[in-house]
Amino acid sequence: MMIIANNKKAFFDYFIEEKYEAGIELKGSEVKSIKAGKVSIKEAFVRIINDEIFIMGMSVVPWEYGSIYNPEERRVRKLLLHRKEIKKIHEQVKIKGYTIVPLDVHLSKGYVKVQIAIAKGKKTYDKRESIAKKDQERNLKRDLKINNR
């Protein structure tokens, strides 16, 4: 599994509950562009519309060697999941405070996949705790590195 794009902010802003791997419905040269690493999911979000799941705000830069028929950069893309999985996700998202967040775009056996997660939003004090924990770990690693010299 080769990660192409990552959404680090999702781990800071949300408590990740459950993860799913979904395929993406892509057009034309989008696959080449994604494999070249020209994709961003920083502003992306996932919605369920009419029992289908879509990713919106995902940016795929048009392939530079493509034709005039290259698809739009920020078009809505359908995610490919089983019906049961979509229903299960939809039931969990109905609960107040839960949302669907894209975590990363990766290659799996040559196919472009998106890892999405059911997540619950963090409050401000939770984010402060996360920052404090990271600082503590960073200081610990720094101290261990100094002591090992």
Short mmCIF file of N, CA and C in Angstrom, two decimals:
data_model
loop_
_atom_site.label_atom_id
_atom_site.label_comp_id
_atom_site.label_asym_id
_atom_site.label_seq_id
_atom_site.Cartn_x
_atom_site.Cartn_y
_atom_site.Cartn_z
N MET A 1 0.85 -1.18 0.00
CA MET A 1 0.00 0.00 0.00
C MET A 1 0.89 1.24 0.00
N MET A 2 0.74 2.07 -1.02
CA MET A 2 1.54 3.29 -1.15
C MET A 2 0.64 4.51 -0.96
N ILE A 3 0.89 5.27 0.10
CA ILE A 3 0.07 6.46 0.38
C ILE A 3 0.50 7.60 -0.54
N ILE A 4 -0.48 8.19 -1.23
CA ILE A 4 -0.21 9.28 -2.16
C ILE A 4 -0.53 10.63 -1.52
N ALA A 5 -1.69 10.75 -0.88
CA ALA A 5 -2.09 11.99 -0.21
C ALA A 5 -2.59 11.64 1.18
N ASN A 6 -2.33 12.53 2.13
CA ASN A 6 -2.65 12.28 3.52
C ASN A 6 -3.41 13.47 4.09
N ASN A 7 -4.34 13.21 5.01
CA ASN A 7 -5.10 14.28 5.66
C ASN A 7 -4.74 14.27 7.15
N LYS A 8 -3.60 14.87 7.49
CA LYS A 8 -3.13 14.88 8.87
C LYS A 8 -4.07 15.65 9.79
N LYS A 9 -4.71 16.65 9.24
CA LYS A 9 -5.61 17.51 10.02
C LYS A 9 -6.79 16.71 10.59
N ALA A 10 -7.20 15.65 9.89
CA ALA A 10 -8.33 14.85 10.34
C ALA A 10 -8.05 14.21 11.70
N PHE A 11 -6.83 13.77 11.92
CA PHE A 11 -6.48 13.14 13.19
C PHE A 11 -6.42 14.16 14.32
N PHE A 12 -6.17 15.43 13.98
CA PHE A 12 -6.13 16.49 14.98
C PHE A 12 -7.53 16.99 15.32
N ASP A 13 -8.40 17.08 14.32
CA ASP A 13 -9.74 17.65 14.51
C ASP A 13 -10.80 16.64 14.95
N TYR A 14 -10.54 15.34 14.78
CA TYR A 14 -11.57 14.33 15.04
C TYR A 14 -11.02 13.14 15.82
N PHE A 15 -11.92 12.48 16.56
CA PHE A 15 -11.65 11.16 17.13
C PHE A 15 -12.08 10.16 16.07
N ILE A 16 -11.16 9.35 15.58
CA ILE A 16 -11.46 8.38 14.53
C ILE A 16 -12.07 7.13 15.17
N GLU A 17 -13.28 6.79 14.75
CA GLU A 17 -13.99 5.65 15.33
C GLU A 17 -13.79 4.37 14.49
N GLU A 18 -14.15 4.43 13.21
CA GLU A 18 -14.13 3.25 12.36
C GLU A 18 -13.64 3.63 10.96
N LYS A 19 -12.78 2.80 10.36
CA LYS A 19 -12.20 3.11 9.05
C LYS A 19 -12.75 2.16 7.98
N TYR A 20 -12.87 2.71 6.77
CA TYR A 20 -13.31 1.94 5.60
C TYR A 20 -12.41 2.28 4.43
N GLU A 21 -12.23 1.30 3.53
CA GLU A 21 -11.47 1.54 2.30
C GLU A 21 -12.46 1.53 1.14
N ALA A 22 -12.44 2.59 0.33
CA ALA A 22 -13.38 2.71 -0.78
C ALA A 22 -12.63 3.01 -2.07
N GLY A 23 -13.15 2.48 -3.15
CA GLY A 23 -12.63 2.82 -4.47
C GLY A 23 -13.20 4.16 -4.90
N ILE A 24 -12.60 4.77 -5.92
CA ILE A 24 -13.07 6.05 -6.43
C ILE A 24 -13.42 5.88 -7.91
N GLU A 25 -14.54 6.47 -8.31
CA GLU A 25 -14.92 6.48 -9.71
C GLU A 25 -14.18 7.63 -10.39
N LEU A 26 -13.18 7.29 -11.19
CA LEU A 26 -12.33 8.30 -11.84
C LEU A 26 -12.57 8.31 -13.34
N LYS A 27 -12.25 9.43 -13.98
CA LYS A 27 -12.43 9.58 -15.42
C LYS A 27 -11.08 9.85 -16.09
N GLY A 28 -10.90 9.24 -17.25
CA GLY A 28 -9.77 9.56 -18.13
C GLY A 28 -8.42 9.56 -17.47
N SER A 29 -7.75 10.68 -17.55
CA SER A 29 -6.36 10.79 -17.12
C SER A 29 -6.21 11.07 -15.62
N GLU A 30 -7.30 11.05 -14.86
CA GLU A 30 -7.22 11.32 -13.43
C GLU A 30 -6.34 10.30 -12.71
N VAL A 31 -6.36 9.05 -13.17
CA VAL A 31 -5.55 8.01 -12.53
C VAL A 31 -4.07 8.34 -12.67
N LYS A 32 -3.65 8.73 -13.86
CA LYS A 32 -2.24 9.08 -14.07
C LYS A 32 -1.84 10.26 -13.21
N SER A 33 -2.71 11.24 -13.12
CA SER A 33 -2.44 12.42 -12.32
C SER A 33 -2.31 12.06 -10.84
N ILE A 34 -3.19 11.19 -10.35
CA ILE A 34 -3.13 10.77 -8.94
C ILE A 34 -1.87 9.97 -8.68
N LYS A 35 -1.53 9.06 -9.60
CA LYS A 35 -0.31 8.27 -9.42
C LYS A 35 0.94 9.15 -9.44
N ALA A 36 0.85 10.30 -10.11
CA ALA A 36 1.96 11.25 -10.13
C ALA A 36 2.00 12.09 -8.85
N GLY A 37 0.99 11.92 -7.99
CA GLY A 37 0.98 12.61 -6.69
C GLY A 37 0.32 13.97 -6.74
N LYS A 38 -0.43 14.27 -7.78
CA LYS A 38 -1.05 15.59 -7.91
C LYS A 38 -2.49 15.55 -7.42
N VAL A 39 -2.65 15.21 -6.14
CA VAL A 39 -3.96 15.10 -5.52
C VAL A 39 -3.89 15.68 -4.11
N SER A 40 -4.99 16.28 -3.69
CA SER A 40 -5.06 16.85 -2.34
C SER A 40 -6.44 16.58 -1.75
N ILE A 41 -6.47 16.14 -0.48
CA ILE A 41 -7.75 15.90 0.20
C ILE A 41 -7.87 16.74 1.46
N LYS A 42 -7.09 17.82 1.54
CA LYS A 42 -7.10 18.65 2.74
C LYS A 42 -8.45 19.31 2.99
N GLU A 43 -9.12 19.77 1.94
CA GLU A 43 -10.43 20.42 2.10
C GLU A 43 -11.58 19.48 1.73
N ALA A 44 -11.28 18.21 1.53
CA ALA A 44 -12.30 17.26 1.07
C ALA A 44 -13.21 16.83 2.21
N PHE A 45 -14.44 16.48 1.85
CA PHE A 45 -15.40 15.93 2.80
C PHE A 45 -16.27 14.92 2.07
N VAL A 46 -16.95 14.07 2.84
CA VAL A 46 -17.74 12.98 2.27
C VAL A 46 -19.20 13.16 2.64
N ARG A 47 -20.10 12.93 1.69
CA ARG A 47 -21.54 13.04 1.90
C ARG A 47 -22.25 11.80 1.35
N ILE A 48 -23.37 11.45 1.97
CA ILE A 48 -24.22 10.38 1.47
C ILE A 48 -25.47 11.03 0.87
N ILE A 49 -25.69 10.78 -0.43
CA ILE A 49 -26.83 11.36 -1.14
C ILE A 49 -27.53 10.22 -1.88
N ASN A 50 -28.82 10.03 -1.60
CA ASN A 50 -29.64 8.99 -2.24
C ASN A 50 -28.98 7.60 -2.17
N ASP A 51 -28.55 7.22 -1.00
CA ASP A 51 -27.92 5.91 -0.76
C ASP A 51 -26.66 5.69 -1.59
N GLU A 52 -26.01 6.75 -1.99
CA GLU A 52 -24.71 6.68 -2.64
C GLU A 52 -23.77 7.60 -1.88
N ILE A 53 -22.49 7.29 -1.91
CA ILE A 53 -21.52 8.06 -1.13
C ILE A 53 -20.58 8.79 -2.09
N PHE A 54 -20.36 10.09 -1.82
CA PHE A 54 -19.56 10.94 -2.70
C PHE A 54 -18.49 11.67 -1.91
N ILE A 55 -17.36 11.93 -2.57
CA ILE A 55 -16.32 12.76 -1.97
C ILE A 55 -16.32 14.09 -2.72
N MET A 56 -16.36 15.17 -1.96
CA MET A 56 -16.44 16.51 -2.54
C MET A 56 -15.25 17.33 -2.07
N GLY A 57 -14.76 18.19 -2.92
CA GLY A 57 -13.66 19.07 -2.55
C GLY A 57 -12.29 18.44 -2.73
N MET A 58 -12.24 17.22 -3.26
CA MET A 58 -10.96 16.55 -3.52
C MET A 58 -10.37 17.14 -4.80
N SER A 59 -9.14 17.59 -4.71
CA SER A 59 -8.50 18.26 -5.83
C SER A 59 -7.56 17.31 -6.56
N VAL A 60 -7.84 17.06 -7.85
CA VAL A 60 -6.95 16.28 -8.70
C VAL A 60 -6.54 17.19 -9.86
N VAL A 61 -5.27 17.58 -9.86
CA VAL A 61 -4.76 18.48 -10.90
C VAL A 61 -4.85 17.77 -12.25
N PRO A 62 -5.39 18.44 -13.29
CA PRO A 62 -5.50 17.80 -14.61
C PRO A 62 -4.14 17.34 -15.14
N TRP A 63 -4.12 16.19 -15.78
CA TRP A 63 -2.90 15.62 -16.34
C TRP A 63 -2.37 16.55 -17.42
N GLU A 64 -1.10 16.91 -17.30
CA GLU A 64 -0.54 17.92 -18.21
C GLU A 64 -0.44 17.45 -19.65
N TYR A 65 -0.38 16.14 -19.86
CA TYR A 65 -0.28 15.61 -21.23
C TYR A 65 -1.65 15.15 -21.74
N GLY A 66 -2.69 15.45 -20.99
CA GLY A 66 -4.04 15.04 -21.37
C GLY A 66 -4.59 15.92 -22.49
N SER A 67 -5.80 15.62 -22.88
CA SER A 67 -6.43 16.37 -23.97
C SER A 67 -7.30 17.49 -23.40
N ILE A 68 -8.07 18.13 -24.25
CA ILE A 68 -8.95 19.20 -23.81
C ILE A 68 -10.14 18.66 -23.03
N TYR A 69 -10.28 17.34 -23.03
CA TYR A 69 -11.40 16.72 -22.34
C TYR A 69 -11.07 16.29 -20.91
N ASN A 70 -10.00 16.85 -20.36
CA ASN A 70 -9.67 16.54 -18.97
C ASN A 70 -10.82 16.94 -18.06
N PRO A 71 -11.15 16.10 -17.06
CA PRO A 71 -12.23 16.46 -16.13
C PRO A 71 -11.83 17.62 -15.23
N GLU A 72 -12.84 18.23 -14.61
CA GLU A 72 -12.60 19.37 -13.71
C GLU A 72 -11.74 18.94 -12.53
N GLU A 73 -11.04 19.92 -11.96
CA GLU A 73 -10.13 19.63 -10.86
C GLU A 73 -10.86 19.24 -9.57
N ARG A 74 -11.94 19.94 -9.24
CA ARG A 74 -12.66 19.69 -7.98
C ARG A 74 -14.06 19.15 -8.19
N ARG A 75 -14.23 18.24 -9.11
CA ARG A 75 -15.55 17.69 -9.35
C ARG A 75 -15.94 16.71 -8.25
N VAL A 76 -17.22 16.42 -8.15
CA VAL A 76 -17.73 15.46 -7.17
C VAL A 76 -17.46 14.06 -7.71
N ARG A 77 -16.83 13.22 -6.88
CA ARG A 77 -16.49 11.86 -7.29
C ARG A 77 -17.24 10.85 -6.43
N LYS A 78 -17.75 9.82 -7.08
CA LYS A 78 -18.49 8.78 -6.38
C LYS A 78 -17.50 7.79 -5.76
N LEU A 79 -17.78 7.38 -4.53
CA LEU A 79 -16.98 6.36 -3.87
C LEU A 79 -17.66 5.01 -4.03
N LEU A 80 -16.87 3.97 -4.16
CA LEU A 80 -17.40 2.64 -4.42
C LEU A 80 -17.31 1.79 -3.15
N LEU A 81 -18.46 1.54 -2.56
CA LEU A 81 -18.59 0.70 -1.37
C LEU A 81 -19.79 -0.22 -1.55
N HIS A 82 -19.84 -1.29 -0.77
CA HIS A 82 -21.00 -2.18 -0.79
C HIS A 82 -22.19 -1.48 -0.15
N ARG A 83 -23.40 -1.85 -0.58
CA ARG A 83 -24.64 -1.25 -0.04
C ARG A 83 -24.71 -1.38 1.48
N LYS A 84 -24.36 -2.56 2.00
CA LYS A 84 -24.41 -2.78 3.44
C LYS A 84 -23.49 -1.81 4.18
N GLU A 85 -22.30 -1.59 3.62
CA GLU A 85 -21.36 -0.67 4.25
C GLU A 85 -21.91 0.75 4.24
N ILE A 86 -22.51 1.15 3.12
CA ILE A 86 -23.07 2.50 3.03
C ILE A 86 -24.21 2.67 4.04
N LYS A 87 -25.07 1.67 4.16
CA LYS A 87 -26.16 1.75 5.14
C LYS A 87 -25.63 1.83 6.56
N LYS A 88 -24.62 1.04 6.86
CA LYS A 88 -24.02 1.04 8.19
C LYS A 88 -23.41 2.42 8.50
N ILE A 89 -22.70 2.98 7.54
CA ILE A 89 -22.10 4.31 7.71
C ILE A 89 -23.20 5.35 7.91
N HIS A 90 -24.26 5.27 7.09
CA HIS A 90 -25.35 6.23 7.15
C HIS A 90 -26.03 6.21 8.52
N GLU A 91 -26.24 5.02 9.08
CA GLU A 91 -26.85 4.90 10.40
C GLU A 91 -25.98 5.53 11.48
N GLN A 92 -24.65 5.35 11.37
CA GLN A 92 -23.75 5.91 12.37
C GLN A 92 -23.66 7.43 12.25
N VAL A 93 -23.75 7.95 11.03
CA VAL A 93 -23.64 9.39 10.82
C VAL A 93 -24.89 10.13 11.28
N LYS A 94 -26.03 9.42 11.33
CA LYS A 94 -27.26 10.05 11.82
C LYS A 94 -27.12 10.49 13.27
N ILE A 95 -26.25 9.82 14.02
CA ILE A 95 -26.02 10.18 15.42
C ILE A 95 -25.34 11.55 15.45
N LYS A 96 -25.81 12.41 16.33
CA LYS A 96 -25.30 13.78 16.40
C LYS A 96 -23.81 13.79 16.75
N GLY A 97 -23.06 14.59 16.02
CA GLY A 97 -21.64 14.76 16.30
C GLY A 97 -20.73 13.90 15.44
N TYR A 98 -21.29 12.95 14.68
CA TYR A 98 -20.47 12.09 13.85
C TYR A 98 -20.47 12.57 12.41
N THR A 99 -19.35 12.36 11.73
CA THR A 99 -19.21 12.75 10.34
C THR A 99 -18.31 11.74 9.62
N ILE A 100 -18.24 11.86 8.31
CA ILE A 100 -17.38 11.00 7.50
C ILE A 100 -16.21 11.85 7.01
N VAL A 101 -15.00 11.37 7.26
CA VAL A 101 -13.80 12.15 6.95
C VAL A 101 -12.87 11.31 6.07
N PRO A 102 -12.34 11.88 4.96
CA PRO A 102 -11.32 11.16 4.19
C PRO A 102 -9.97 11.25 4.90
N LEU A 103 -9.29 10.11 5.05
CA LEU A 103 -8.00 10.09 5.75
C LEU A 103 -6.81 10.10 4.80
N ASP A 104 -6.88 9.27 3.75
CA ASP A 104 -5.78 9.27 2.79
C ASP A 104 -6.22 8.71 1.44
N VAL A 105 -5.40 8.97 0.44
CA VAL A 105 -5.56 8.39 -0.89
C VAL A 105 -4.34 7.51 -1.09
N HIS A 106 -4.55 6.26 -1.47
CA HIS A 106 -3.43 5.34 -1.62
C HIS A 106 -3.67 4.38 -2.78
N LEU A 107 -2.60 3.70 -3.17
CA LEU A 107 -2.67 2.66 -4.20
C LEU A 107 -2.72 1.32 -3.50
N SER A 108 -3.66 0.48 -3.91
CA SER A 108 -3.77 -0.87 -3.37
C SER A 108 -3.90 -1.83 -4.55
N LYS A 109 -2.88 -2.62 -4.78
CA LYS A 109 -2.84 -3.56 -5.91
C LYS A 109 -3.08 -2.85 -7.24
N GLY A 110 -2.55 -1.65 -7.39
CA GLY A 110 -2.67 -0.90 -8.63
C GLY A 110 -3.91 -0.05 -8.75
N TYR A 111 -4.84 -0.17 -7.80
CA TYR A 111 -6.07 0.60 -7.83
C TYR A 111 -5.97 1.79 -6.87
N VAL A 112 -6.57 2.91 -7.26
CA VAL A 112 -6.59 4.09 -6.41
C VAL A 112 -7.74 3.93 -5.41
N LYS A 113 -7.42 4.04 -4.13
CA LYS A 113 -8.42 3.87 -3.07
C LYS A 113 -8.37 5.07 -2.13
N VAL A 114 -9.49 5.28 -1.43
CA VAL A 114 -9.56 6.33 -0.40
C VAL A 114 -9.91 5.65 0.91
N GLN A 115 -9.20 6.01 1.95
CA GLN A 115 -9.57 5.51 3.27
C GLN A 115 -10.42 6.58 3.94
N ILE A 116 -11.65 6.21 4.28
CA ILE A 116 -12.55 7.14 4.96
C ILE A 116 -12.81 6.62 6.36
N ALA A 117 -13.27 7.51 7.24
CA ALA A 117 -13.50 7.11 8.62
C ALA A 117 -14.75 7.78 9.16
N ILE A 118 -15.41 7.08 10.08
CA ILE A 118 -16.48 7.67 10.87
C ILE A 118 -15.76 8.36 12.01
N ALA A 119 -16.04 9.64 12.20
CA ALA A 119 -15.29 10.40 13.20
C ALA A 119 -16.21 11.30 14.00
N LYS A 120 -15.78 11.59 15.21
CA LYS A 120 -16.52 12.50 16.08
C LYS A 120 -15.64 13.71 16.32
N GLY A 121 -16.20 14.90 16.16
CA GLY A 121 -15.44 16.13 16.30
C GLY A 121 -14.88 16.34 17.69
N LYS A 122 -13.66 16.86 17.76
CA LYS A 122 -13.03 17.16 19.04
C LYS A 122 -13.43 18.56 19.49
N LYS A 123 -13.52 18.74 20.77
CA LYS A 123 -13.75 20.06 21.36
C LYS A 123 -12.39 20.75 21.49
N THR A 124 -12.41 22.03 21.80
CA THR A 124 -11.17 22.81 21.92
C THR A 124 -10.24 22.23 22.97
N TYR A 125 -10.80 21.83 24.12
CA TYR A 125 -9.95 21.31 25.18
C TYR A 125 -9.32 19.97 24.80
N ASP A 126 -10.02 19.18 23.95
CA ASP A 126 -9.44 17.93 23.47
C ASP A 126 -8.24 18.21 22.57
N LYS A 127 -8.36 19.25 21.75
CA LYS A 127 -7.26 19.62 20.85
C LYS A 127 -6.06 20.08 21.66
N ARG A 128 -6.32 20.82 22.74
CA ARG A 128 -5.22 21.26 23.61
C ARG A 128 -4.50 20.07 24.22
N GLU A 129 -5.29 19.06 24.62
CA GLU A 129 -4.69 17.84 25.17
C GLU A 129 -3.82 17.14 24.14
N SER A 130 -4.28 17.11 22.89
CA SER A 130 -3.51 16.49 21.81
C SER A 130 -2.18 17.21 21.60
N ILE A 131 -2.23 18.53 21.61
CA ILE A 131 -1.02 19.33 21.43
C ILE A 131 -0.05 19.08 22.58
N ALA A 132 -0.57 19.06 23.81
CA ALA A 132 0.27 18.83 24.98
C ALA A 132 0.92 17.45 24.92
N LYS A 133 0.15 16.45 24.49
CA LYS A 133 0.68 15.09 24.39
C LYS A 133 1.80 15.01 23.35
N LYS A 134 1.60 15.67 22.20
CA LYS A 134 2.63 15.68 21.16
C LYS A 134 3.89 16.37 21.66
N ASP A 135 3.73 17.49 22.37
CA ASP A 135 4.89 18.20 22.91
C ASP A 135 5.66 17.31 23.89
N GLN A 136 4.93 16.59 24.75
CA GLN A 136 5.57 15.70 25.71
C GLN A 136 6.36 14.61 24.99
N GLU A 137 5.77 14.00 23.98
CA GLU A 137 6.45 12.94 23.23
C GLU A 137 7.68 13.49 22.52
N ARG A 138 7.57 14.68 21.94
CA ARG A 138 8.69 15.30 21.26
C ARG A 138 9.84 15.57 22.23
N ASN A 139 9.50 16.10 23.41
CA ASN A 139 10.53 16.36 24.43
C ASN A 139 11.18 15.07 24.91
N LEU A 140 10.37 14.02 25.10
CA LEU A 140 10.90 12.73 25.51
C LEU A 140 11.89 12.18 24.48
N LYS A 141 11.52 12.24 23.21
CA LYS A 141 12.40 11.76 22.14
C LYS A 141 13.69 12.57 22.10
N ARG A 142 13.57 13.88 22.27
CA ARG A 142 14.73 14.75 22.26
C ARG A 142 15.67 14.39 23.42
N ASP A 143 15.11 14.19 24.61
CA ASP A 143 15.91 13.82 25.77
C ASP A 143 16.60 12.47 25.57
N LEU A 144 15.88 11.50 25.02
CA LEU A 144 16.49 10.19 24.76
C LEU A 144 17.61 10.29 23.74
N LYS A 145 17.42 11.13 22.74
CA LYS A 145 18.44 11.30 21.70
C LYS A 145 19.70 11.94 22.30
N ILE A 146 19.52 12.93 23.18
CA ILE A 146 20.66 13.61 23.82
C ILE A 146 21.40 12.63 24.73
N ASN A 147 20.65 11.81 25.48
CA ASN A 147 21.27 10.87 26.41
C ASN A 147 22.00 9.73 25.71
N ASN A 148 21.60 9.39 24.50
CA ASN A 148 22.24 8.29 23.77
C ASN A 148 23.52 8.71 23.09
N ARG A 149 23.85 9.97 23.08
CA ARG A 149 25.08 10.42 22.40
C ARG A 149 26.29 10.13 23.20
#
